[in-house]
PDB file of C-alpha atoms and ligand atoms in Angstrom:
ATOM      1  CA  UNK A 494     -21.712   9.287  11.980  1.00  0.00           C
ATOM      2  CA  UNK A 495     -20.905   5.646  11.197  1.00  0.00           C
ATOM      3  CA  UNK A 496     -18.617   5.557   8.222  1.00  0.00           C
ATOM      4  CA  UNK A 497     -16.572   2.980   6.304  1.00  0.00           C
ATOM      5  CA  UNK A 498     -13.597   3.854   4.075  1.00  0.00           C
ATOM      6  CA  UNK A 499     -12.986   1.366   1.283  1.00  0.00           C
ATOM      7  CA  UNK A 500     -10.391   1.349  -1.475  1.00  0.00           C
ATOM      8  CA  UNK A 501      -7.391  -0.611  -2.716  1.00  0.00           C
ATOM      9  CA  UNK A 502      -4.157  -0.941  -0.739  1.00  0.00           C
ATOM     10  CA  UNK A 503      -2.370   2.401  -0.893  1.00  0.00           C
ATOM     11  CA  UNK A 504      -5.466   4.379  -1.924  1.00  0.00           C
ATOM     12  CA  UNK A 505      -4.826   6.721   1.018  1.00  0.00           C
ATOM     13  CA  UNK A 506      -7.355   5.282   3.492  1.00  0.00           C
ATOM     14  CA  UNK A 507      -5.051   5.667   6.502  1.00  0.00           C
ATOM     15  CA  UNK A 508      -3.955   9.151   5.405  1.00  0.00           C
ATOM     16  CA  UNK A 509      -7.520  10.405   4.902  1.00  0.00           C
ATOM     17  CA  UNK A 510      -8.948   8.504   7.889  1.00  0.00           C
ATOM     18  CA  UNK A 511      -6.926  10.626  10.268  1.00  0.00           C
ATOM     19  CA  UNK A 512      -8.326  13.929   8.889  1.00  0.00           C
ATOM     20  CA  UNK A 513     -11.905  12.729   8.387  1.00  0.00           C
ATOM     21  CA  UNK A 514     -12.153  11.143  11.859  1.00  0.00           C
ATOM     22  CA  UNK A 515     -10.852  14.363  13.440  1.00  0.00           C
ATOM     23  CA  UNK A 516     -13.308  16.407  11.376  1.00  0.00           C
ATOM     24  CA  UNK A 517     -16.239  14.216  12.465  1.00  0.00           C
ATOM     25  CA  UNK A 518     -14.967  13.788  16.077  1.00  0.00           C
ATOM     26  CA  UNK A 519     -15.265  10.004  15.858  1.00  0.00           C
ATOM     27  CA  UNK A 520     -12.624   7.329  16.608  1.00  0.00           C
ATOM     28  CA  UNK A 521     -10.647   5.933  13.670  1.00  0.00           C
ATOM     29  CA  UNK A 522     -10.658   2.142  13.811  1.00  0.00           C
ATOM     30  CA  UNK A 523      -8.109   0.569  11.465  1.00  0.00           C
ATOM     31  CA  UNK A 524      -7.968  -3.236  11.382  1.00  0.00           C
ATOM     32  CA  UNK A 525      -4.523  -3.052   9.749  1.00  0.00           C
ATOM     33  CA  UNK A 526      -3.246  -0.898  12.636  1.00  0.00           C
ATOM     34  CA  UNK A 527      -4.761  -3.237  15.243  1.00  0.00           C
ATOM     35  CA  UNK A 528      -3.168  -6.278  13.552  1.00  0.00           C
ATOM     36  CA  UNK A 529       0.215  -4.501  13.298  1.00  0.00           C
ATOM     37  CA  UNK A 530       0.075  -3.529  17.003  1.00  0.00           C
ATOM     38  CA  UNK A 531      -0.587  -7.189  17.865  1.00  0.00           C
ATOM     39  CA  UNK A 532       2.284  -8.316  15.625  1.00  0.00           C
ATOM     40  CA  UNK A 533       4.730  -5.949  17.294  1.00  0.00           C
ATOM     41  CA  UNK A 534       3.569  -7.026  20.774  1.00  0.00           C
ATOM     42  CA  UNK A 535       3.830 -10.720  19.782  1.00  0.00           C
ATOM     43  CA  UNK A 536       0.286 -11.596  20.946  1.00  0.00           C
ATOM     44  CA  UNK A 537      -1.311 -14.880  19.734  1.00  0.00           C
ATOM     45  CA  UNK A 538      -3.541 -12.808  17.422  1.00  0.00           C
ATOM     46  CA  UNK A 539      -0.450 -11.068  16.055  1.00  0.00           C
ATOM     47  CA  UNK A 540       1.370 -14.359  15.446  1.00  0.00           C
ATOM     48  CA  UNK A 541      -1.612 -15.705  13.519  1.00  0.00           C
ATOM     49  CA  UNK A 542      -2.250 -12.483  11.550  1.00  0.00           C
ATOM     50  CA  UNK A 543       1.414 -12.059  10.545  1.00  0.00           C
ATOM     51  CA  UNK A 544       1.390 -15.235   8.452  1.00  0.00           C
ATOM     52  CA  UNK A 545      -1.364 -13.810   6.262  1.00  0.00           C
ATOM     53  CA  UNK A 546      -0.146 -10.205   6.209  1.00  0.00           C
ATOM     54  CA  UNK A 547       3.374 -11.172   5.080  1.00  0.00           C
ATOM     55  CA  UNK A 548       1.849 -13.118   2.197  1.00  0.00           C
ATOM     56  CA  UNK A 549      -0.422 -10.209   1.196  1.00  0.00           C
ATOM     57  CA  UNK A 550      -3.480 -12.326   2.087  1.00  0.00           C
ATOM     58  CA  UNK A 551      -6.489 -11.365   4.152  1.00  0.00           C
ATOM     59  CA  UNK A 552      -6.658 -12.616   7.741  1.00  0.00           C
ATOM     60  CA  UNK A 553      -9.591 -15.100   8.059  1.00  0.00           C
ATOM     61  CA  UNK A 554     -13.011 -13.489   8.465  1.00  0.00           C
ATOM     62  CA  UNK A 555     -13.818 -15.077  11.816  1.00  0.00           C
ATOM     63  CA  UNK A 556     -10.670 -13.726  13.486  1.00  0.00           C
ATOM     64  CA  UNK A 557     -11.179 -10.260  11.998  1.00  0.00           C
ATOM     65  CA  UNK A 558     -14.898 -10.019  12.767  1.00  0.00           C
ATOM     66  CA  UNK A 559     -14.384 -11.013  16.429  1.00  0.00           C
ATOM     67  CA  UNK A 560     -11.659  -8.406  16.784  1.00  0.00           C
ATOM     68  CA  UNK A 561     -13.880  -5.651  15.337  1.00  0.00           C
ATOM     69  CA  UNK A 562     -16.854  -6.724  17.464  1.00  0.00           C
ATOM     70  CA  UNK A 563     -14.721  -6.238  20.596  1.00  0.00           C
ATOM     71  CA  UNK A 564     -13.447  -2.885  19.408  1.00  0.00           C
ATOM     72  CA  UNK A 565     -16.929  -1.552  18.534  1.00  0.00           C
ATOM     73  CA  UNK A 566     -18.122  -2.514  22.021  1.00  0.00           C
ATOM     74  CA  UNK A 567     -15.766   0.057  23.543  1.00  0.00           C
ATOM     75  CA  UNK A 568     -17.525   3.197  24.796  1.00  0.00           C
ATOM     76  CA  UNK A 569     -15.820   5.638  22.409  1.00  0.00           C
ATOM     77  CA  UNK A 570     -17.477   3.923  19.410  1.00  0.00           C
ATOM     78  CA  UNK A 571     -21.031   4.185  20.772  1.00  0.00           C
ATOM     79  CA  UNK A 572     -21.914   7.440  19.000  1.00  0.00           C
ATOM     80  CA  UNK A 573     -20.016   6.891  15.763  1.00  0.00           C
ATOM     81  CA  UNK A 574     -16.813   5.644  14.177  1.00  0.00           C
ATOM     82  CA  UNK A 575     -14.729   5.570  11.039  1.00  0.00           C
ATOM     83  CA  UNK A 576     -13.708   2.071   9.954  1.00  0.00           C
ATOM     84  CA  UNK A 577     -10.511   1.928   7.855  1.00  0.00           C
ATOM     85  CA  UNK A 578      -9.782  -1.448   6.237  1.00  0.00           C
ATOM     86  CA  UNK A 579     -12.911  -3.212   7.471  1.00  0.00           C
ATOM     87  CA  UNK A 580     -15.050  -4.726   6.071  1.00  0.00           C
ATOM     88  CA  UNK A 581     -12.963  -6.262   3.319  1.00  0.00           C
ATOM     89  CA  UNK A 582     -15.114  -9.240   2.272  1.00  0.00           C
ATOM     90  CA  UNK A 583     -18.841  -9.735   1.770  1.00  0.00           C
ATOM     91  CA  UNK A 584     -19.126 -11.960   4.894  1.00  0.00           C
ATOM     92  CA  UNK A 585     -17.409  -9.204   6.937  1.00  0.00           C
ATOM     93  CA  UNK A 586     -19.872  -6.634   5.564  1.00  0.00           C
ATOM     94  CA  UNK A 587     -22.841  -8.874   6.390  1.00  0.00           C
ATOM     95  CA  UNK A 588     -21.466  -9.459   9.915  1.00  0.00           C
ATOM     96  CA  UNK A 589     -21.062  -5.704  10.436  1.00  0.00           C
ATOM     97  CA  UNK A 590     -24.631  -5.042   9.265  1.00  0.00           C
ATOM     98  CA  UNK A 591     -25.910  -7.659  11.700  1.00  0.00           C
ATOM     99  CA  UNK A 592     -23.798  -6.402  14.586  1.00  0.00           C
ATOM    100  CA  UNK A 593     -25.069  -2.846  14.095  1.00  0.00           C
ATOM    101  CA  UNK A 594     -28.670  -3.991  13.593  1.00  0.00           C
ATOM    102  CA  UNK A 595     -28.468  -5.845  16.930  1.00  0.00           C
ATOM    103  CA  UNK A 596     -27.443  -2.529  18.497  1.00  0.00           C
ATOM    104  CA  UNK A 597     -30.407  -0.813  16.805  1.00  0.00           C
ATOM    105  CA  UNK A 598     -28.259   1.173  14.406  1.00  0.00           C
ATOM    106  CA  UNK A 599     -26.697   1.019  10.911  1.00  0.00           C
ATOM    107  CA  UNK A 600     -23.932   2.428   8.746  1.00  0.00           C
ATOM    108  CA  UNK A 601     -24.562   5.907   7.350  1.00  0.00           C
ATOM    109  CA  UNK A 602     -22.154   5.967   4.416  1.00  0.00           C
ATOM    110  CA  UNK A 603     -19.381   4.022   2.678  1.00  0.00           C
ATOM    111  CA  UNK A 604     -16.779   6.236   1.055  1.00  0.00           C
ATOM    112  CA  UNK A 605     -14.790   4.611  -1.752  1.00  0.00           C
ATOM    113  CA  UNK A 606     -11.356   6.069  -2.582  1.00  0.00           C
ATOM    114  CA  UNK A 607     -10.815   5.500  -6.304  1.00  0.00           C
ATOM    115  CA  UNK A 608      -7.226   5.237  -7.668  1.00  0.00           C
ATOM    116  CA  UNK A 609      -5.660   3.035 -10.340  1.00  0.00           C
ATOM    117  CA  UNK A 610      -3.080   0.265  -9.827  1.00  0.00           C
ATOM    118  CA  UNK A 611      -0.089   2.250 -11.157  1.00  0.00           C
ATOM    119  CA  UNK A 612      -0.703   5.019  -8.623  1.00  0.00           C
ATOM    120  CA  UNK A 613      -1.151   2.446  -5.839  1.00  0.00           C
ATOM    121  CA  UNK A 614       2.235   0.914  -6.655  1.00  0.00           C
ATOM    122  CA  UNK A 615       3.931   4.352  -6.631  1.00  0.00           C
ATOM    123  CA  UNK A 616       2.320   5.183  -3.296  1.00  0.00           C
ATOM    124  CA  UNK A 617       3.078   1.901  -1.540  1.00  0.00           C
ATOM    125  CA  UNK A 618       6.662   1.565  -2.713  1.00  0.00           C
ATOM    126  CA  UNK A 619       7.523   5.019  -1.286  1.00  0.00           C
ATOM    127  CA  UNK A 620       5.477   4.832   1.911  1.00  0.00           C
ATOM    128  CA  UNK A 621       7.221   5.315   5.253  1.00  0.00           C
ATOM    129  CA  UNK A 622       5.505   5.166   8.651  1.00  0.00           C
ATOM    130  CA  UNK A 623       6.612   6.773  11.917  1.00  0.00           C
ATOM    131  CA  UNK A 624       7.547   4.353  14.677  1.00  0.00           C
ATOM    132  CA  UNK A 625       6.605   6.944  17.295  1.00  0.00           C
ATOM    133  CA  UNK A 626       3.290   8.600  16.345  1.00  0.00           C
ATOM    134  CA  UNK A 627       2.205   6.403  13.403  1.00  0.00           C
ATOM    135  CA  UNK A 628       2.018   9.288  10.924  1.00  0.00           C
ATOM    136  CA  UNK A 629       2.173   8.105   7.303  1.00  0.00           C
ATOM    137  CA  UNK A 630       4.757   9.778   5.011  1.00  0.00           C
ATOM    138  CA  UNK A 631       5.927   9.246   1.433  1.00  0.00           C
ATOM    139  CA  UNK A 632       9.514   9.677   0.219  1.00  0.00           C
ATOM    140  CA  UNK A 633       8.356  11.628  -2.850  1.00  0.00           C
ATOM    141  CA  UNK A 634       4.769  12.822  -2.288  1.00  0.00           C
ATOM    142  CA  UNK A 635       5.008  13.759   1.398  1.00  0.00           C
ATOM    143  CA  UNK A 636       8.672  13.775   2.425  1.00  0.00           C
ATOM    144  CA  UNK A 637      10.038  14.647   5.862  1.00  0.00           C
ATOM    145  CA  UNK A 638      12.596  17.451   6.131  1.00  0.00           C
ATOM    146  CA  UNK A 639      15.260  15.036   7.506  1.00  0.00           C
ATOM    147  CA  UNK A 640      15.380  11.684   5.705  1.00  0.00           C
ATOM    148  CA  UNK A 641      14.031   8.835   7.834  1.00  0.00           C
ATOM    149  CA  UNK A 642      12.966  11.075  10.756  1.00  0.00           C
ATOM    150  CA  UNK A 643       9.373  12.092  11.547  1.00  0.00           C
ATOM    151  CA  UNK A 644       8.799  15.851  11.403  1.00  0.00           C
ATOM    152  CA  UNK A 645       5.951  15.581  13.854  1.00  0.00           C
ATOM    153  CA  UNK A 646       7.588  13.647  16.721  1.00  0.00           C
ATOM    154  CA  UNK A 647      11.264  13.088  15.833  1.00  0.00           C
ATOM    155  CA  UNK A 648      11.042   9.257  15.875  1.00  0.00           C
ATOM    156  CA  UNK A 649      12.468   7.115  13.078  1.00  0.00           C
ATOM    157  CA  UNK A 650      10.482   5.988  10.051  1.00  0.00           C
ATOM    158  CA  UNK A 651      10.151   2.413   8.816  1.00  0.00           C
ATOM    159  CA  UNK A 652       8.949   0.661   5.673  1.00  0.00           C
ATOM    160  CA  UNK A 653       6.126  -1.848   6.159  1.00  0.00           C
ATOM    161  CA  UNK A 654       7.062  -5.512   5.550  1.00  0.00           C
ATOM    162  CA  UNK A 655       4.086  -5.913   3.210  1.00  0.00           C
ATOM    163  CA  UNK A 656       5.189  -3.035   0.935  1.00  0.00           C
ATOM    164  CA  UNK A 657       7.623  -5.263  -0.999  1.00  0.00           C
ATOM    165  CA  UNK A 658       6.760  -5.504  -4.745  1.00  0.00           C
ATOM    166  CA  UNK A 659       5.699  -9.179  -4.673  1.00  0.00           C
ATOM    167  CA  UNK A 660       3.496  -8.637  -1.612  1.00  0.00           C
ATOM    168  CA  UNK A 661       1.938  -5.518  -3.138  1.00  0.00           C
ATOM    169  CA  UNK A 662       0.964  -7.596  -6.201  1.00  0.00           C
ATOM    170  CA  UNK A 663      -0.632 -10.247  -3.958  1.00  0.00           C
ATOM    171  CA  UNK A 664      -2.552  -7.571  -2.018  1.00  0.00           C
ATOM    172  CA  UNK A 665      -3.899  -6.084  -5.247  1.00  0.00           C
ATOM    173  CA  UNK A 666      -5.077  -9.525  -6.397  1.00  0.00           C
ATOM    174  CA  UNK A 667      -6.726 -10.140  -3.020  1.00  0.00           C
ATOM    175  CA  UNK A 668      -8.449  -6.738  -3.268  1.00  0.00           C
ATOM    176  CA  UNK A 669      -9.810  -7.390  -6.764  1.00  0.00           C
ATOM    177  CA  UNK A 670     -11.094 -10.823  -5.814  1.00  0.00           C
ATOM    178  CA  UNK A 671     -12.464 -10.321  -2.296  1.00  0.00           C
ATOM    179  CA  UNK A 672     -12.935  -6.605  -1.562  1.00  0.00           C
ATOM    180  CA  UNK A 673     -14.031  -5.065  -4.875  1.00  0.00           C
ATOM    181  CA  UNK A 674     -17.421  -6.898  -4.632  1.00  0.00           C
ATOM    182  CA  UNK A 675     -18.248  -4.629  -1.661  1.00  0.00           C
ATOM    183  CA  UNK A 676     -18.785  -1.797  -4.132  1.00  0.00           C
ATOM    184  CA  UNK A 677     -21.845  -3.674  -5.432  1.00  0.00           C
ATOM    185  CA  UNK A 678     -22.882  -4.761  -1.928  1.00  0.00           C
ATOM    186  CA  UNK A 679     -23.020  -1.191  -0.593  1.00  0.00           C
ATOM    187  CA  UNK A 680     -24.165   0.220  -3.938  1.00  0.00           C
ATOM    188  CA  UNK A 681     -27.280  -1.962  -3.656  1.00  0.00           C
ATOM    189  CA  UNK A 682     -27.899  -0.502  -0.178  1.00  0.00           C
ATOM    190  CA  UNK A 683     -27.607   3.037  -1.622  1.00  0.00           C
ATOM    191  CA  UNK A 684     -24.769   3.826   0.794  1.00  0.00           C
ATOM    192  CA  UNK A 685     -21.774   3.980  -1.540  1.00  0.00           C
ATOM    193  CA  UNK A 686     -20.169   7.278  -2.545  1.00  0.00           C
ATOM    194  CA  UNK A 687     -17.023   7.115  -4.703  1.00  0.00           C
ATOM    195  CA  UNK A 688     -14.511   9.955  -4.847  1.00  0.00           C
ATOM    196  CA  UNK A 689     -11.452  10.534  -7.016  1.00  0.00           C
ATOM    197  CA  UNK A 690      -8.533   9.922  -4.619  1.00  0.00           C
ATOM    198  CA  UNK A 691      -5.781  11.223  -6.945  1.00  0.00           C
ATOM    199  CA  UNK A 692      -4.086  14.607  -6.598  1.00  0.00           C
ATOM    200  CA  UNK A 693      -2.796  16.316  -3.446  1.00  0.00           C
ATOM    201  CA  UNK A 694      -3.807  14.846  -0.064  1.00  0.00           C
ATOM    202  CA  UNK A 695      -5.607  18.083   0.935  1.00  0.00           C
ATOM    203  CA  UNK A 696      -7.704  18.044  -2.261  1.00  0.00           C
ATOM    204  CA  UNK A 697      -8.800  14.477  -1.569  1.00  0.00           C
ATOM    205  CA  UNK A 698      -9.754  15.458   2.000  1.00  0.00           C
ATOM    206  CA  UNK A 699     -11.895  18.341   0.658  1.00  0.00           C
ATOM    207  CA  UNK A 700     -13.630  15.959  -1.787  1.00  0.00           C
ATOM    208  CA  UNK A 701     -14.254  13.459   1.012  1.00  0.00           C
ATOM    209  CA  UNK A 702     -15.724  16.029   3.377  1.00  0.00           C
ATOM    210  CA  UNK A 703     -17.875  17.519   0.591  1.00  0.00           C
ATOM    211  CA  UNK A 704     -19.172  14.025  -0.208  1.00  0.00           C
ATOM    212  CA  UNK A 705     -20.088  13.439   3.446  1.00  0.00           C
ATOM    213  CA  UNK A 706     -21.787  16.842   3.669  1.00  0.00           C
ATOM    214  CA  UNK A 707     -23.852  16.376   0.523  1.00  0.00           C
ATOM    215  CA  UNK A 708     -24.873  12.956   1.780  1.00  0.00           C
ATOM    216  CA  UNK A 709     -26.371  14.397   4.913  1.00  0.00           C
TER     217      UNK A 709
HETATM  218  P1  AP5 B 195      -4.125  -2.434   5.888  1.00  0.00           P
HETATM  219  O1  AP5 B 195      -3.188  -1.804   6.817  1.00  0.00           O
HETATM  220  O2  AP5 B 195      -5.572  -2.090   5.968  1.00  0.00           O
HETATM  221  O3  AP5 B 195      -3.555  -2.197   4.422  1.00  0.00           O
HETATM  222  P2  AP5 B 195      -4.233  -1.798   3.042  1.00  0.00           P
HETATM  223  O4  AP5 B 195      -5.705  -1.812   2.872  1.00  0.00           O
HETATM  224  O5  AP5 B 195      -3.482  -2.634   2.084  1.00  0.00           O
HETATM  225  O6  AP5 B 195      -4.046  -0.313   2.973  1.00  0.00           O
HETATM  226  P3  AP5 B 195      -2.743   0.433   3.261  1.00  0.00           P
HETATM  227  O7  AP5 B 195      -2.606   0.719   4.707  1.00  0.00           O
HETATM  228  O8  AP5 B 195      -1.587  -0.250   2.576  1.00  0.00           O
HETATM  229  O9  AP5 B 195      -2.988   1.751   2.420  1.00  0.00           O
HETATM  230  P4  AP5 B 195      -3.906   2.995   2.680  1.00  0.00           P
HETATM  231  O10 AP5 B 195      -5.069   2.975   1.724  1.00  0.00           O
HETATM  232  O11 AP5 B 195      -4.214   3.182   4.128  1.00  0.00           O
HETATM  233  O12 AP5 B 195      -2.924   4.124   2.159  1.00  0.00           O
HETATM  234  P5  AP5 B 195      -2.005   5.168   2.980  1.00  0.00           P
HETATM  235  O13 AP5 B 195      -2.863   6.253   3.548  1.00  0.00           O
HETATM  236  O14 AP5 B 195      -1.057   4.469   3.875  1.00  0.00           O
HETATM  237  O15 AP5 B 195      -4.033  -4.021   5.981  1.00  0.00           O
HETATM  238  C1  AP5 B 195      -2.787  -4.692   6.015  1.00  0.00           C
HETATM  239  C2  AP5 B 195      -3.031  -6.193   6.117  1.00  0.00           C
HETATM  240  O16 AP5 B 195      -3.768  -6.503   7.336  1.00  0.00           O
HETATM  241  C3  AP5 B 195      -3.889  -6.807   4.993  1.00  0.00           C
HETATM  242  O17 AP5 B 195      -3.115  -7.129   3.863  1.00  0.00           O
HETATM  243  C4  AP5 B 195      -4.461  -8.035   5.715  1.00  0.00           C
HETATM  244  O18 AP5 B 195      -3.513  -9.069   5.784  1.00  0.00           O
HETATM  245  C5  AP5 B 195      -4.721  -7.530   7.125  1.00  0.00           C
HETATM  246  N1  AP5 B 195      -6.078  -6.980   7.278  1.00  0.00           N
HETATM  247  C6  AP5 B 195      -6.404  -5.680   7.594  1.00  0.00           C
HETATM  248  N2  AP5 B 195      -7.742  -5.533   7.636  1.00  0.00           N
HETATM  249  C7  AP5 B 195      -8.273  -6.752   7.329  1.00  0.00           C
HETATM  250  C8  AP5 B 195      -9.611  -7.234   7.191  1.00  0.00           C
HETATM  251  N3  AP5 B 195     -10.674  -6.429   7.366  1.00  0.00           N
HETATM  252  N4  AP5 B 195      -9.789  -8.541   6.873  1.00  0.00           N
HETATM  253  C9  AP5 B 195      -8.747  -9.371   6.706  1.00  0.00           C
HETATM  254  N5  AP5 B 195      -7.448  -8.966   6.801  1.00  0.00           N
HETATM  255  C10 AP5 B 195      -7.219  -7.675   7.109  1.00  0.00           C
HETATM  256  O19 AP5 B 195      -1.215   5.820   1.733  1.00  0.00           O
HETATM  257  C11 AP5 B 195      -0.238   5.067   1.013  1.00  0.00           C
HETATM  258  C12 AP5 B 195       0.944   5.984   0.646  1.00  0.00           C
HETATM  259  O20 AP5 B 195       0.502   6.961  -0.287  1.00  0.00           O
HETATM  260  C13 AP5 B 195       1.517   6.768   1.839  1.00  0.00           C
HETATM  261  O21 AP5 B 195       2.921   6.843   1.713  1.00  0.00           O
HETATM  262  C14 AP5 B 195       0.900   8.171   1.697  1.00  0.00           C
HETATM  263  O22 AP5 B 195       1.773   9.182   2.207  1.00  0.00           O
HETATM  264  C15 AP5 B 195       0.730   8.274   0.194  1.00  0.00           C
HETATM  265  N6  AP5 B 195      -0.442   9.065  -0.179  1.00  0.00           N
HETATM  266  C16 AP5 B 195      -1.667   9.070   0.418  1.00  0.00           C
HETATM  267  N7  AP5 B 195      -2.505   9.914  -0.223  1.00  0.00           N
HETATM  268  C17 AP5 B 195      -1.770  10.438  -1.269  1.00  0.00           C
HETATM  269  C18 AP5 B 195      -2.074  11.379  -2.302  1.00  0.00           C
HETATM  270  N8  AP5 B 195      -3.292  11.953  -2.402  1.00  0.00           N
HETATM  271  N9  AP5 B 195      -1.095  11.675  -3.197  1.00  0.00           N
HETATM  272  C19 AP5 B 195       0.128  11.104  -3.097  1.00  0.00           C
HETATM  273  N10 AP5 B 195       0.479  10.224  -2.131  1.00  0.00           N
HETATM  274  C20 AP5 B 195      -0.474   9.888  -1.238  1.00  0.00           C
HETATM  275 ZN1   ZN B 196       6.048  10.649  14.370  1.00  0.00          ZN
END
């Protein structure tokens, strides 16, 4: 299955992507994770991306599209994939359609995680990520048993640089302006399925998997 997860910052895309990708046995491809890995390794791509990420802005389309094209050319993505955080603009969506059409294939479904801004702010301000295994936690909604330490691998947790209040506000503005139009783009293709992404993580996963099943 070729699937895209779309939704505002903090909607739970990364959290759900892990479960859904495992359920479907497809690789999870997160552009945010790829950019953050490049930032921490200090690559030229990371240096360029960091300027935008720290400001809560989207990285330019050309840079992002080229990066995804390379990643989708890897053998593990040949039979299917889950894209988390891409596409995020109409030109990115059009480039993805073209890339897949050139390979003789197409997206199957776009799953939209629907949550309001107040919930997004609560989720992002309490998010913590594991430095070791990358697992996403939340100080209130999904706490670890020892503060600041990952229950899964024992490594320390960190707070993302772009989860500061002023950056969160900029990311929400960027989402409303540039990413929200994708709902119409994929709606017109008949590929969009929206699910309520509030409530416990496990309930959202069940809704997501039910939506995929009923879609085919
Ligand atoms: P990216 O990493 O994609 O960030 P984002 O879209 O802003 O999404 P987040 O990762 O912040 O949130 P999420 O929806 O994954 O939520 P999570 O599961 O963590 O992108 C970062 C930056 O990279 C962008 O700003 C941009 O600069 C650049 N970039 C990336 N892709 C790009 C592209 N295509 N084009 C251009 N630039 C790009 O959950 C959030 C918190 O809530 C966690 O603490 C979690 O534990 C908690 N939580 C999750 N589900 C629930 C629940 N059901 N109930 C309670 N808490 C929950
Ligand atoms: Zn860990």
